[in-house]
Amino acid sequence: MSSPSRLFEPISIGSMEVKNRIAMAPMATDYAESDGTISERLIDYLAARARGGVGLITSEMTTIDEFSPYIPRTVALWDEKFIPGFRKLTDAVHAHGAKLIPQIAHPGPESLSPFFHQKQPVGPSPVMCFVTKHISRELDRDEIETIIEQFGEAARRAREGGCDGMELHAAHSYMLVGSFLSPLRNKRADEYGGDLDGRLRMPLRVIERIRERAGKDFPIILRISGDYVIEGGTGIEEAQYIAPILEQAGIAAFHVSAGMYPDYSSRIIPPTGTPLCPNAGLARAVKDVVEVPVMVVGRINQVRVAEEVLERGDADMVVMGRALLAEPEFANKARAGRLEDIAPCIGCGIGCVAGRLEGRDMTCVINPWSGREGETALVPAAKPRKVMVIGAGPAGMEAARVAAQRGHRVTLFERASKTGGLFNLAAVPPHKQELTRVTKYLTTQLAKAEVELRLNTEVTESIVAEEKPDVAIIATGGAPLVPDVPGIDGPKVTTYQEVLAGRVPIMPGKVLIIGGGVAGCETAEFMFQQGDYPLVGHTSVTIIEMRDAIATDMSPEGRVVLMDRLRRKGIEIMVRTRVVEFLEDGVLVERDGQQEVIRGIERIVLCIGICPVDELSERIADKVGEVHVIGDAKEARRLCEAISEGRETAMAI
Ligand SMILES: Cc1cc2nc3c(=O)[nH]c(=O)nc-3n(C[C@H](O)[C@H](O)[C@H](O)COP(=O)(O)O)c2cc1C
């Protein structure tokens, strides 16, 4: 395919010349040093995206205030001592021809100050942060003056650190500037509140001071929500009202997002199954009222989508976040027309958003080396070996690909007639079809790495004896977990794998889903849709979950969207409920110590997880010098762990 044209046209943002139309979105990583200094890790991570061809990198939220961190290790610019770190970062990014701007902000109500400095967060008015649950204190006028000066000084330091401009965060009714602008958070009666002009006063004064301290030619990009997409928030009319005023005040470009916290909405970090580039229309509306460039963000994860936004004239630049975690080389590969080599972001949020919230490292499911760029070069194998990988699910495919890329001779065996394993079923429920992109990508890369793929082949001990590999990697996945509960063999009981594989007819009637993890919830949605025949009868679905809540194994954004769909479909949810016995046409359950019989059930579907399947490792241990068991075959977990374990194992052989 010919290289996409408009994406690679240069663009000027004020005094800054950017070589193409691809920008990286700010993403808080927690990779900084604990005092807020830019770390080598952060430099390696951002330089990898610059090397990958991105024109403009927006580095993560950078605090202006010593006592107001946003995450445990918040990048900082509240003192001169942070300038050398920025100098190193900007040198590394500039070496690849990219530009770098930090997102300079005060976290305001979202500050972690109560935890790190025993200080109450501040805001325009007393409002609650939905993460910390702390209420902010209303700032007085003197404090506002101090903060305005802190913004100016931080911007000056950014410039001295070699930054090409900065981003000011005023979107999402979030952090301090966004909170002043928001009618939902700014309840002040003085000149900084009241009407829209009052709410704009603080942002305008910040912009003015930044220009005084950092220079009028230091480009400021303003991140705004084109629409809060929430009752009581503001819509595009307000964005169109404020944008020309802000442009007049010196804003060099607008970066249009949408949504507001705490509605972890599908518009801020749009999850799997939601529309691609949902903010294009909003960007277009802002572009209609300003002369300066307009950038758009939100689930732009394919070259085609990025190109269409520019072609339609909805925006002048596309901003990508998670897609660049999945594929640091996105821009270079797009330019070379190597679209099939772009590792796809599926919007799952499991590696990135949930990674940090769950106290793991922020990374990416598809690219578990995101954030470890300095330590994960693909080193050729010291001695090429014959490697047998058994099982072509994500863990096996990744292990085979990376081992082959390192120079090993790799054969990948799969019992089924296609690659993907159980992961193929994860793409069956509504809103999940894009998961097929992962299997397609991994399968394409196998061929490119010259892995020999043998489908329809059940590996036995004798096949292993014939092959005589130096290394065997067992990636045989898992099987449905079936609990030892009376009545489990009943005719109405089946597993979600059987349902999603299409081996169980779905008729109108009552369905019980046992297990409210993400698989159970998505199977509920699938059955609701498949079994509903308006002229014959309807399907009603109930999810039974032992714990306090369902779908806790998802990213917050994905969970909000899924829960909303379940609610709209009328799917009933019973938490803290355990099945005691499966009956002929129902179940006996125990909820909060009380037993209850549920009858008249058409189908009971087990979604309580999977158990590892490994029938080979022990049997071949004396035939093969090195045997590794990976992915679900070792322990049932998520895609994240499967891919990461495949890669790590391939690196270790
Ligand atoms: C892990 C993570 C951290 C983020 N941190 C920030 C941040 O520090 N500041 C900000 O304005 N947006 C932040 N965002 C939002 C992104 O900038 C971006 O708007 C969002 O991810 C949607 O773009 P995408 O679909 O291309 O990922 C973050 C997103 C993710 C996934």
XYZ file of C-alpha atoms and ligand atoms in Angstrom:
684
model
C 0.000 0.000 0.000
C 1.191 3.538 -0.682
C 2.180 5.526 2.390
C -0.591 7.634 3.923
C -0.016 11.182 2.774
C -1.588 13.748 5.069
C -0.314 12.126 8.253
C 3.212 12.931 7.231
C 2.770 16.541 6.254
C 4.593 18.963 8.575
C 2.623 21.423 10.694
C 3.410 24.625 12.610
C 2.069 25.152 16.096
C 3.007 28.731 16.884
C 6.793 28.821 16.633
C 7.090 25.020 16.779
C 7.577 23.094 13.535
C 6.408 19.497 13.834
C 7.512 17.028 11.168
C 4.202 15.156 10.935
C 0.633 15.106 12.233
C 1.032 12.379 14.857
C 1.240 13.447 18.505
C 1.599 11.291 21.583
C -0.963 11.888 24.333
C 0.121 12.626 27.901
C 0.024 9.482 30.008
C 0.996 9.393 33.665
C 3.426 6.492 33.944
C 4.884 6.533 37.456
C 8.302 5.959 35.877
C 9.862 9.168 37.298
C 12.304 9.216 40.221
C 10.550 9.445 43.571
C 11.365 13.174 43.898
C 9.847 13.929 40.466
C 13.086 14.044 38.482
C 12.938 12.631 34.952
C 14.386 9.108 35.124
C 16.422 7.125 32.612
C 13.435 4.810 32.306
C 11.152 7.672 31.308
C 13.722 8.912 28.795
C 14.045 5.432 27.247
C 10.252 5.070 27.069
C 9.641 8.447 25.400
C 12.722 8.283 23.167
C 11.437 4.937 21.830
C 8.272 6.691 20.606
C 10.363 9.513 19.105
C 12.524 6.905 17.356
C 9.278 5.300 16.192
C 8.479 8.420 14.192
C 5.993 10.391 16.333
C 6.215 14.109 15.476
C 5.197 15.586 18.821
C 5.451 13.970 22.242
C 3.389 15.272 25.131
C 5.051 14.007 28.253
C 2.929 13.206 31.244
C 1.251 15.419 33.821
C 4.004 17.495 35.444
C 3.252 19.186 38.725
C 4.025 22.816 39.488
C 3.719 22.380 43.244
C 6.034 20.573 45.644
C 3.183 19.463 47.886
C 0.735 18.416 45.177
C 1.649 15.100 43.571
C -0.770 13.483 41.140
C 0.605 9.948 41.332
C 3.242 8.509 43.668
C 6.093 9.497 41.350
C 4.851 12.659 39.643
C 7.178 14.381 37.200
C 7.901 17.835 38.619
C 8.912 21.317 37.534
C 8.487 23.212 40.803
C 12.204 23.865 41.202
C 15.282 24.664 39.132
C 16.717 21.282 40.108
C 14.381 19.558 37.617
C 15.715 21.428 34.584
C 18.730 19.125 33.883
C 16.433 16.074 33.748
C 14.257 17.788 31.158
C 17.373 18.765 29.245
C 18.382 15.096 28.993
C 14.881 14.095 27.937
C 14.528 16.772 25.286
C 17.995 15.982 23.899
C 17.019 12.299 23.578
C 13.726 13.115 21.851
C 15.192 15.811 19.593
C 17.855 13.346 18.425
C 15.060 11.576 16.537
C 13.590 14.752 15.047
C 10.549 14.844 17.355
C 9.382 17.719 19.531
C 8.607 17.453 23.250
C 6.093 19.360 25.360
C 5.262 18.522 28.977
C 1.705 18.666 30.261
C 2.103 21.245 33.007
C -0.602 21.141 35.658
C -1.633 21.500 39.264
C -3.607 18.400 40.271
C -5.945 20.453 42.470
C -8.680 18.214 43.895
C -6.914 15.181 42.377
C -3.774 15.759 44.439
C -2.323 12.944 46.553
C -1.168 15.596 49.068
C -3.104 14.014 51.993
C -1.091 10.822 51.602
C 2.362 12.259 50.957
C 2.291 15.613 52.776
C -0.664 15.440 55.185
C -2.199 18.416 53.380
C -5.739 18.846 52.168
C -6.056 19.118 48.360
C -7.163 22.481 46.995
C -9.743 23.451 44.405
C -11.973 26.280 43.262
C -14.588 24.987 45.719
C -14.910 22.041 48.108
C -15.325 19.030 45.807
C -14.556 15.356 46.209
C -11.851 13.527 44.287
C -13.426 10.297 43.122
C -10.207 8.323 43.604
C -8.942 9.552 46.989
C -12.435 10.455 48.287
C -10.857 13.551 49.884
C -12.670 16.887 49.764
C -10.661 19.814 48.468
C -10.409 23.138 50.262
C -11.473 26.353 48.495
C -8.471 28.455 47.496
C -8.367 32.080 48.588
C -7.295 34.863 46.229
C -3.705 35.038 47.532
C -3.272 31.326 47.030
C -4.617 31.636 43.484
C -1.970 34.332 42.842
C 0.753 32.006 44.114
C -0.422 29.166 41.871
C -0.585 31.429 38.819
C 3.039 32.349 39.463
C 3.951 28.667 39.916
C 2.516 27.950 36.458
C 4.598 30.750 34.945
C 7.797 29.587 36.623
C 7.244 25.929 35.682
C 6.766 26.956 32.048
C 9.980 28.996 32.131
C 11.851 25.971 33.509
C 10.350 23.773 30.813
C 11.703 26.145 28.201
C 15.115 26.184 29.880
C 15.004 22.389 29.854
C 14.727 22.455 26.065
C 10.971 21.816 25.787
C 9.434 23.051 22.544
C 6.244 24.280 24.180
C 3.816 22.985 26.768
C 0.341 21.607 27.183
C -2.068 23.135 29.691
C -4.694 20.694 30.935
C -8.149 22.263 31.156
C -10.220 19.243 30.106
C -12.411 16.691 31.873
C -13.493 18.980 34.736
C -10.296 17.667 36.241
C -7.232 18.898 38.132
C -7.043 22.566 39.063
C -7.471 24.495 35.812
C -10.106 22.052 34.540
C -11.962 22.410 37.850
C -11.982 26.222 37.663
C -13.460 25.985 34.166
C -16.131 23.470 35.149
C -19.635 24.508 36.245
C -19.837 21.224 38.135
C -16.807 21.976 40.281
C -16.479 25.746 40.398
C -19.119 27.099 42.796
C -17.305 30.316 43.680
C -19.148 33.583 44.154
C -16.106 35.843 43.530
C -14.564 36.976 40.231
C -13.138 33.462 39.629
C -16.552 31.821 39.519
C -20.174 32.478 38.758
C -20.684 32.736 35.038
C -18.568 31.357 32.229
C -16.403 34.476 32.049
C -15.712 34.088 35.764
C -14.790 30.428 35.353
C -12.452 31.389 32.510
C -10.613 34.003 34.566
C -8.166 31.680 36.291
C -7.165 29.797 33.085
C -6.708 33.125 31.274
C -4.506 34.519 34.021
C -2.421 31.333 33.972
C -1.936 31.665 30.215
C -0.970 35.324 30.582
C 1.641 34.523 33.255
C 3.096 31.628 31.288
C 3.599 33.939 28.334
C 5.249 36.530 30.574
C 7.651 34.031 32.114
C 8.358 31.609 29.255
C 7.997 34.065 26.389
C 5.199 34.861 23.978
C 6.748 32.563 21.387
C 6.601 29.526 23.718
C 3.639 27.564 22.292
C 0.864 26.630 24.711
C -1.462 23.850 23.613
C -4.704 23.776 25.566
C -6.408 20.469 26.289
C -10.166 20.963 26.528
C -13.281 18.814 26.619
C -15.400 19.552 23.571
C -18.324 18.166 25.559
C -18.497 16.912 29.144
C -21.042 14.311 27.989
C -22.820 14.417 31.327
C -25.979 15.916 32.736
C -25.181 19.403 34.063
C -21.890 19.611 32.214
C -21.316 21.819 29.245
C -21.455 20.984 25.565
C -19.813 22.042 22.367
C -21.546 25.449 22.434
C -19.472 26.424 25.471
C -16.290 25.037 23.909
C -17.039 27.133 20.837
C -17.579 30.183 23.044
C -14.339 29.852 25.010
C -12.008 28.690 22.215
C -11.803 32.061 20.362
C -11.270 33.883 23.680
C -8.442 31.524 24.568
C -6.987 31.810 21.078
C -7.005 35.578 21.496
C -5.158 35.078 24.788
C -2.340 33.312 22.942
C -3.208 29.613 22.781
C -1.243 28.078 19.885
C -3.399 24.956 19.391
C -6.371 23.176 20.922
C -6.267 19.532 21.912
C -9.847 18.291 21.963
C -10.923 15.480 24.261
C -14.350 14.898 25.807
C -16.029 13.648 28.942
C -15.467 14.458 32.561
C -14.445 12.718 35.740
C -15.733 11.097 37.877
C -17.872 9.626 35.133
C -14.809 7.484 34.137
C -16.622 7.937 30.909
C -16.173 6.138 27.677
C -15.041 9.451 26.207
C -11.887 10.145 28.238
C -10.142 6.803 27.794
C -12.620 5.030 25.500
C -12.579 1.268 26.124
C -12.863 -1.791 23.846
C -16.000 -1.905 21.740
C -16.719 1.832 21.816
C -16.556 3.874 18.586
C -13.196 4.831 17.144
C -12.257 8.517 17.259
C -15.504 9.592 18.960
C -14.294 13.180 19.383
C -13.782 13.986 15.697
C -17.041 15.964 15.426
C -16.170 18.019 18.490
C -12.726 18.823 17.112
C -14.368 19.880 13.873
C -16.701 22.223 15.733
C -13.761 23.828 17.557
C -11.869 24.104 14.287
C -14.826 25.995 12.836
C -14.300 28.860 15.314
C -10.502 29.188 15.570
C -7.607 29.771 13.184
C -4.939 27.871 15.132
C -4.437 24.098 14.691
C -6.825 21.689 16.355
C -5.769 18.267 17.575
C -8.080 15.396 18.440
C -7.618 12.496 20.847
C -9.477 9.303 21.743
C -9.212 5.790 20.334
C -7.329 6.676 17.211
C -5.631 3.329 16.919
C -5.451 2.573 13.220
C -3.747 4.369 10.362
C -6.993 4.426 8.398
C -8.837 6.212 11.211
C -6.062 8.766 11.678
C -5.888 9.429 7.976
C -9.662 9.838 7.635
C -9.806 12.429 10.420
C -7.239 14.533 8.616
C -8.749 13.970 5.176
C -12.188 15.053 6.377
C -10.618 18.143 7.904
C -12.003 17.354 11.354
C -8.627 18.111 12.903
C -5.115 19.140 11.902
C -3.333 16.573 14.022
C -4.152 13.239 15.637
C -3.164 12.489 19.225
C -2.634 8.880 20.249
C -2.115 7.439 23.693
C -2.524 3.728 24.129
C -1.904 2.934 20.462
C 1.664 4.137 20.961
C 2.107 1.981 24.050
C 1.096 -1.031 21.969
C 3.263 0.023 19.045
C 6.078 2.522 19.591
C 6.947 2.250 15.861
C 3.389 3.145 14.777
C 4.423 6.212 12.766
C 7.389 4.621 10.990
C 5.381 1.531 10.096
C 2.469 3.648 8.891
C 4.797 5.672 6.725
C 6.320 2.531 5.240
C 2.852 1.098 4.577
C 3.587 -1.848 6.899
C 0.119 -1.790 8.431
C 0.034 -5.521 9.189
C 3.121 -5.076 11.392
C 1.457 -2.555 13.721
C 0.719 -4.189 17.065
C -2.933 -3.300 17.690
C -4.306 -1.425 20.707
C -7.677 -2.959 21.557
C -8.546 -0.388 24.209
C -8.616 -2.961 27.019
C -6.863 -0.714 29.553
C -5.625 -3.771 31.435
C -1.917 -3.148 31.020
C -1.972 0.656 31.132
C -4.818 2.076 33.242
C -5.512 -0.952 35.430
C -1.793 -1.752 35.580
C -1.058 1.409 37.519
C -4.240 1.365 39.578
C -3.627 -2.246 40.621
C -0.106 -1.361 41.739
C 1.560 -3.185 38.849
C 3.784 -1.340 36.399
C 2.050 0.646 33.704
C 2.580 -1.325 30.527
C 0.592 -2.761 27.605
C -1.042 -6.147 27.163
C 0.155 -6.449 23.569
C 3.533 -4.900 24.284
C 4.612 -5.985 27.772
C 7.936 -4.256 27.214
C 6.345 -0.833 27.105
C 8.152 1.051 29.863
C 11.107 -1.345 29.841
C 12.709 -0.141 26.619
C 16.164 0.205 28.167
C 16.437 -3.439 29.196
C 14.627 -5.410 26.530
C 16.572 -5.310 23.289
C 15.951 -8.421 21.191
C 19.359 -10.072 21.626
C 20.117 -12.830 19.077
C 20.427 -16.288 20.652
C 24.012 -17.267 21.485
C 23.394 -20.694 19.959
C 20.400 -21.316 17.647
C 18.354 -24.232 18.978
C 15.486 -26.379 17.813
C 12.378 -25.189 19.653
C 8.982 -26.872 19.768
C 6.118 -24.666 20.943
C 2.939 -26.565 21.702
C -0.283 -24.576 21.601
C -0.960 -21.552 19.373
C -2.863 -19.325 21.771
C -1.398 -15.867 22.492
C 1.296 -17.218 24.871
C 2.507 -19.850 22.414
C 2.385 -17.516 19.416
C 4.360 -14.820 21.186
C 6.925 -17.314 22.460
C 7.321 -18.781 18.955
C 7.637 -15.400 17.255
C 10.222 -13.980 19.639
C 12.244 -17.210 19.767
C 12.345 -17.296 15.954
C 13.307 -13.620 15.762
C 16.218 -14.415 18.052
C 17.443 -16.997 15.564
C 16.046 -20.263 16.946
C 14.444 -22.829 14.606
C 10.854 -22.859 15.798
C 7.888 -25.096 15.044
C 4.529 -24.198 16.533
C 2.020 -27.026 16.933
C -1.712 -26.491 17.294
C -4.415 -29.084 17.781
C -7.135 -26.928 16.192
C -7.440 -25.841 12.591
C -6.524 -22.228 13.373
C -4.414 -20.164 15.738
C -5.757 -18.230 18.734
C -6.821 -20.929 21.182
C -9.383 -19.942 23.794
C -8.700 -16.288 23.016
C -10.809 -16.715 19.858
C -13.841 -17.125 22.096
C -13.096 -13.864 23.914
C -13.833 -12.075 20.625
C -17.317 -13.605 20.235
C -19.497 -11.515 22.630
C -20.958 -8.193 21.451
C -18.458 -5.301 21.351
C -15.482 -7.661 21.446
C -14.870 -8.377 17.758
C -11.813 -6.169 17.614
C -9.960 -8.752 19.697
C -9.577 -10.702 16.478
C -7.019 -8.056 15.500
C -4.672 -9.466 18.132
C -4.815 -13.009 16.769
C -4.483 -11.749 13.223
C -1.443 -9.652 14.119
C 0.273 -12.443 16.045
C -0.431 -14.963 13.276
C 0.957 -12.634 10.596
C 4.076 -12.041 12.644
C 4.640 -15.790 13.038
C 4.874 -16.167 9.296
C 7.189 -13.170 8.999
C 9.466 -14.612 11.668
C 9.529 -17.878 9.676
C 7.956 -19.996 12.371
C 6.792 -23.320 10.950
C 3.126 -23.641 11.895
C 1.565 -27.101 12.081
C -2.171 -26.902 12.589
C -4.505 -29.875 13.219
C -1.706 -31.605 15.109
C -2.198 -33.013 18.588
C 1.261 -33.340 20.098
C 1.974 -36.666 21.777
C 5.053 -38.044 23.474
C 5.948 -39.905 20.291
C 5.813 -36.723 18.197
C 8.165 -35.082 20.686
C 10.468 -38.128 20.530
C 10.498 -37.903 16.731
C 11.112 -34.155 16.641
C 13.903 -34.258 19.239
C 13.733 -30.535 20.114
C 16.352 -28.845 22.296
C 13.591 -26.885 23.993
C 9.858 -27.539 24.406
C 7.497 -24.737 25.397
C 4.132 -25.981 26.575
C 1.388 -23.436 25.969
C -1.616 -25.737 25.885
C -3.942 -23.291 27.624
C -6.784 -24.183 29.942
C -10.144 -25.913 30.198
C -13.375 -24.799 31.866
C -13.334 -25.084 35.609
C -16.211 -27.308 36.744
C -16.944 -27.121 40.476
C -17.654 -30.154 42.609
C -21.213 -29.203 43.500
C -24.197 -31.626 43.659
C -26.172 -31.738 40.396
C -23.332 -30.352 38.266
C -23.953 -33.064 35.632
C -27.547 -31.887 35.125
C -28.819 -31.457 31.533
C -29.221 -27.686 31.802
C -25.616 -27.045 32.897
C -22.988 -26.049 30.366
C -19.860 -23.883 30.177
C -19.373 -20.469 28.654
C -16.824 -21.951 26.250
C -19.535 -24.259 24.840
C -21.929 -21.346 24.514
C -19.469 -18.984 22.823
C -18.242 -21.737 20.505
C -21.816 -22.083 19.231
C -22.222 -25.666 20.425
C -25.243 -24.896 22.585
C -28.472 -23.575 21.048
C -29.693 -20.456 22.772
C -33.461 -20.360 23.076
C -35.708 -17.754 24.676
C -36.096 -18.385 28.368
C -34.356 -17.821 31.667
C -30.576 -18.114 31.762
C -28.364 -18.249 34.835
C -24.717 -17.297 34.532
C -22.628 -18.655 37.381
C -19.633 -16.367 37.888
C -19.575 -12.591 37.369
C -16.042 -12.050 36.094
C -15.654 -10.347 32.743
C -16.206 -13.674 30.911
C -19.481 -14.245 32.751
C -20.737 -10.715 32.137
C -19.904 -10.829 28.447
C -21.487 -14.258 28.066
C -24.596 -12.812 29.724
C -24.705 -10.077 27.095
C -24.128 -12.566 24.295
C -26.932 -14.866 25.441
C -29.309 -11.986 25.990
C -28.803 -10.910 22.417
C -28.765 -14.368 20.823
C -31.789 -15.730 22.630
C -34.117 -12.837 22.158
C -36.665 -13.558 19.410
C -39.265 -10.769 19.612
C -42.017 -12.849 17.964
C -41.234 -16.060 19.879
C -40.068 -15.144 23.330
C -37.481 -13.256 25.318
C -34.351 -14.180 27.189
C -33.819 -13.009 30.714
C -30.367 -13.388 32.182
C -29.219 -13.407 35.812
C -25.576 -13.326 36.864
C -24.714 -15.043 40.154
C -21.455 -13.957 41.772
C -19.937 -14.971 45.105
C -18.045 -11.733 45.660
C -19.383 -8.227 46.372
C -19.182 -6.969 42.804
C -18.990 -8.172 39.223
C -16.500 -7.487 36.420
C -13.775 -6.418 38.816
C -11.183 -7.973 36.511
C -11.605 -5.162 33.936
C -10.212 -1.641 33.572
C -12.413 0.982 35.300
C -13.422 2.471 31.939
C -14.302 -0.896 30.429
C -16.268 -1.828 33.521
C -18.353 1.368 33.500
C -19.343 0.818 29.889
C -20.121 -2.880 30.394
C -22.151 -2.251 33.560
C -24.140 0.382 31.751
C -24.969 -2.046 28.937
C -25.952 -4.789 31.398
C -28.227 -2.339 33.184
C -29.867 -1.207 29.965
C -30.471 -4.813 28.923
C -32.103 -5.545 32.258
C -29.605 -8.257 33.191
C -30.118 -9.132 36.828
C -27.102 -9.332 39.137
C -26.971 -11.299 42.394
C -23.764 -10.714 44.360
C -22.569 -12.429 47.559
C -24.448 -15.468 46.263
C -23.125 -19.034 46.158
C -24.607 -22.022 44.345
C -25.206 -24.849 46.817
C -26.835 -27.317 44.417
C -27.800 -27.542 40.748
C -31.416 -28.720 40.413
C -33.318 -30.187 37.461
C -34.530 -26.732 36.335
C -32.688 -24.305 38.531
C -30.326 -23.851 41.458
C -30.307 -23.705 45.227
C -28.284 -20.669 46.270
C -27.150 -19.149 49.524
C -27.165 -15.381 49.814
C -26.100 -13.581 52.996
C -26.692 -16.781 54.963
C -30.210 -17.369 53.528
C -30.975 -20.238 51.155
C -33.189 -19.653 48.132
C -34.383 -21.822 45.220
C -34.439 -20.359 41.716
C -36.555 -22.424 39.271
C -37.813 -22.313 35.676
C -34.314 -22.031 34.234
C -33.667 -22.902 30.595
C -29.872 -22.881 30.724
C -27.188 -22.660 33.441
C -23.783 -21.488 32.256
C -20.584 -21.951 34.263
C -18.191 -19.006 34.007
C -16.060 -19.577 37.044
C -12.739 -19.593 35.306
C -10.425 -22.068 33.713
C -7.944 -24.599 34.996
C -4.521 -25.238 33.472
C -4.135 -28.010 30.897
C -0.674 -29.535 30.732
C -0.584 -33.205 29.902
C 2.884 -33.194 28.404
C 5.534 -31.517 30.520
C 6.057 -34.393 32.952
C 5.898 -37.048 30.249
C 8.511 -35.424 28.054
C 10.780 -34.201 30.839
C 13.278 -37.033 30.196
C 13.156 -36.607 26.401
C 13.831 -32.880 26.100
C 16.704 -30.994 27.699
C 14.645 -27.919 28.552
C 10.876 -27.762 29.107
C 8.935 -24.596 29.942
C 5.235 -24.334 30.784
C 3.728 -20.920 30.077
C 0.435 -19.004 29.950
C -2.790 -20.602 31.112
C -1.158 -24.051 30.937
C 0.890 -22.918 33.927
C -1.776 -20.884 35.724
C -4.998 -19.430 34.355
C -4.593 -15.674 33.968
C -5.296 -12.833 31.556
C -3.981 -12.039 28.074
C -1.501 -9.686 29.704
C 0.332 -12.461 31.525
C 0.067 -14.889 28.595
C 1.848 -12.587 26.151
C 4.368 -11.400 28.680
C 5.281 -14.941 29.727
C 5.591 -16.034 26.099
C 8.010 -13.212 25.428
C 10.057 -13.646 28.602
C 10.434 -17.375 28.003
C 11.530 -16.841 24.413
C 14.127 -14.351 25.626
C 15.494 -16.795 28.182
C 16.224 -19.743 25.860
C -2.311 5.088 31.530
C -2.885 6.412 31.128
C -2.485 7.570 31.784
C -3.010 8.810 31.411
N -2.556 9.950 32.020
C -2.972 11.173 31.586
C -2.399 12.388 32.089
O -1.427 12.388 32.868
N -2.948 13.566 31.666
C -3.980 13.607 30.775
O -4.445 14.689 30.434
N -4.492 12.467 30.238
C -4.007 11.262 30.605
N -4.497 10.117 30.023
C -5.481 10.212 28.915
C -4.751 10.197 27.566
O -3.978 11.350 27.383
C -5.728 10.073 26.385
O -6.534 11.220 26.373
C -6.604 8.838 26.457
O -5.827 7.697 26.735
C -7.380 8.618 25.165
O -6.495 8.436 24.097
P -6.177 6.974 23.463
O -7.495 6.361 23.133
O -5.359 7.274 22.252
O -5.440 6.206 24.494
C -3.974 8.885 30.382
C -4.364 7.706 29.727
C -3.825 6.493 30.071
C -4.228 5.263 29.295
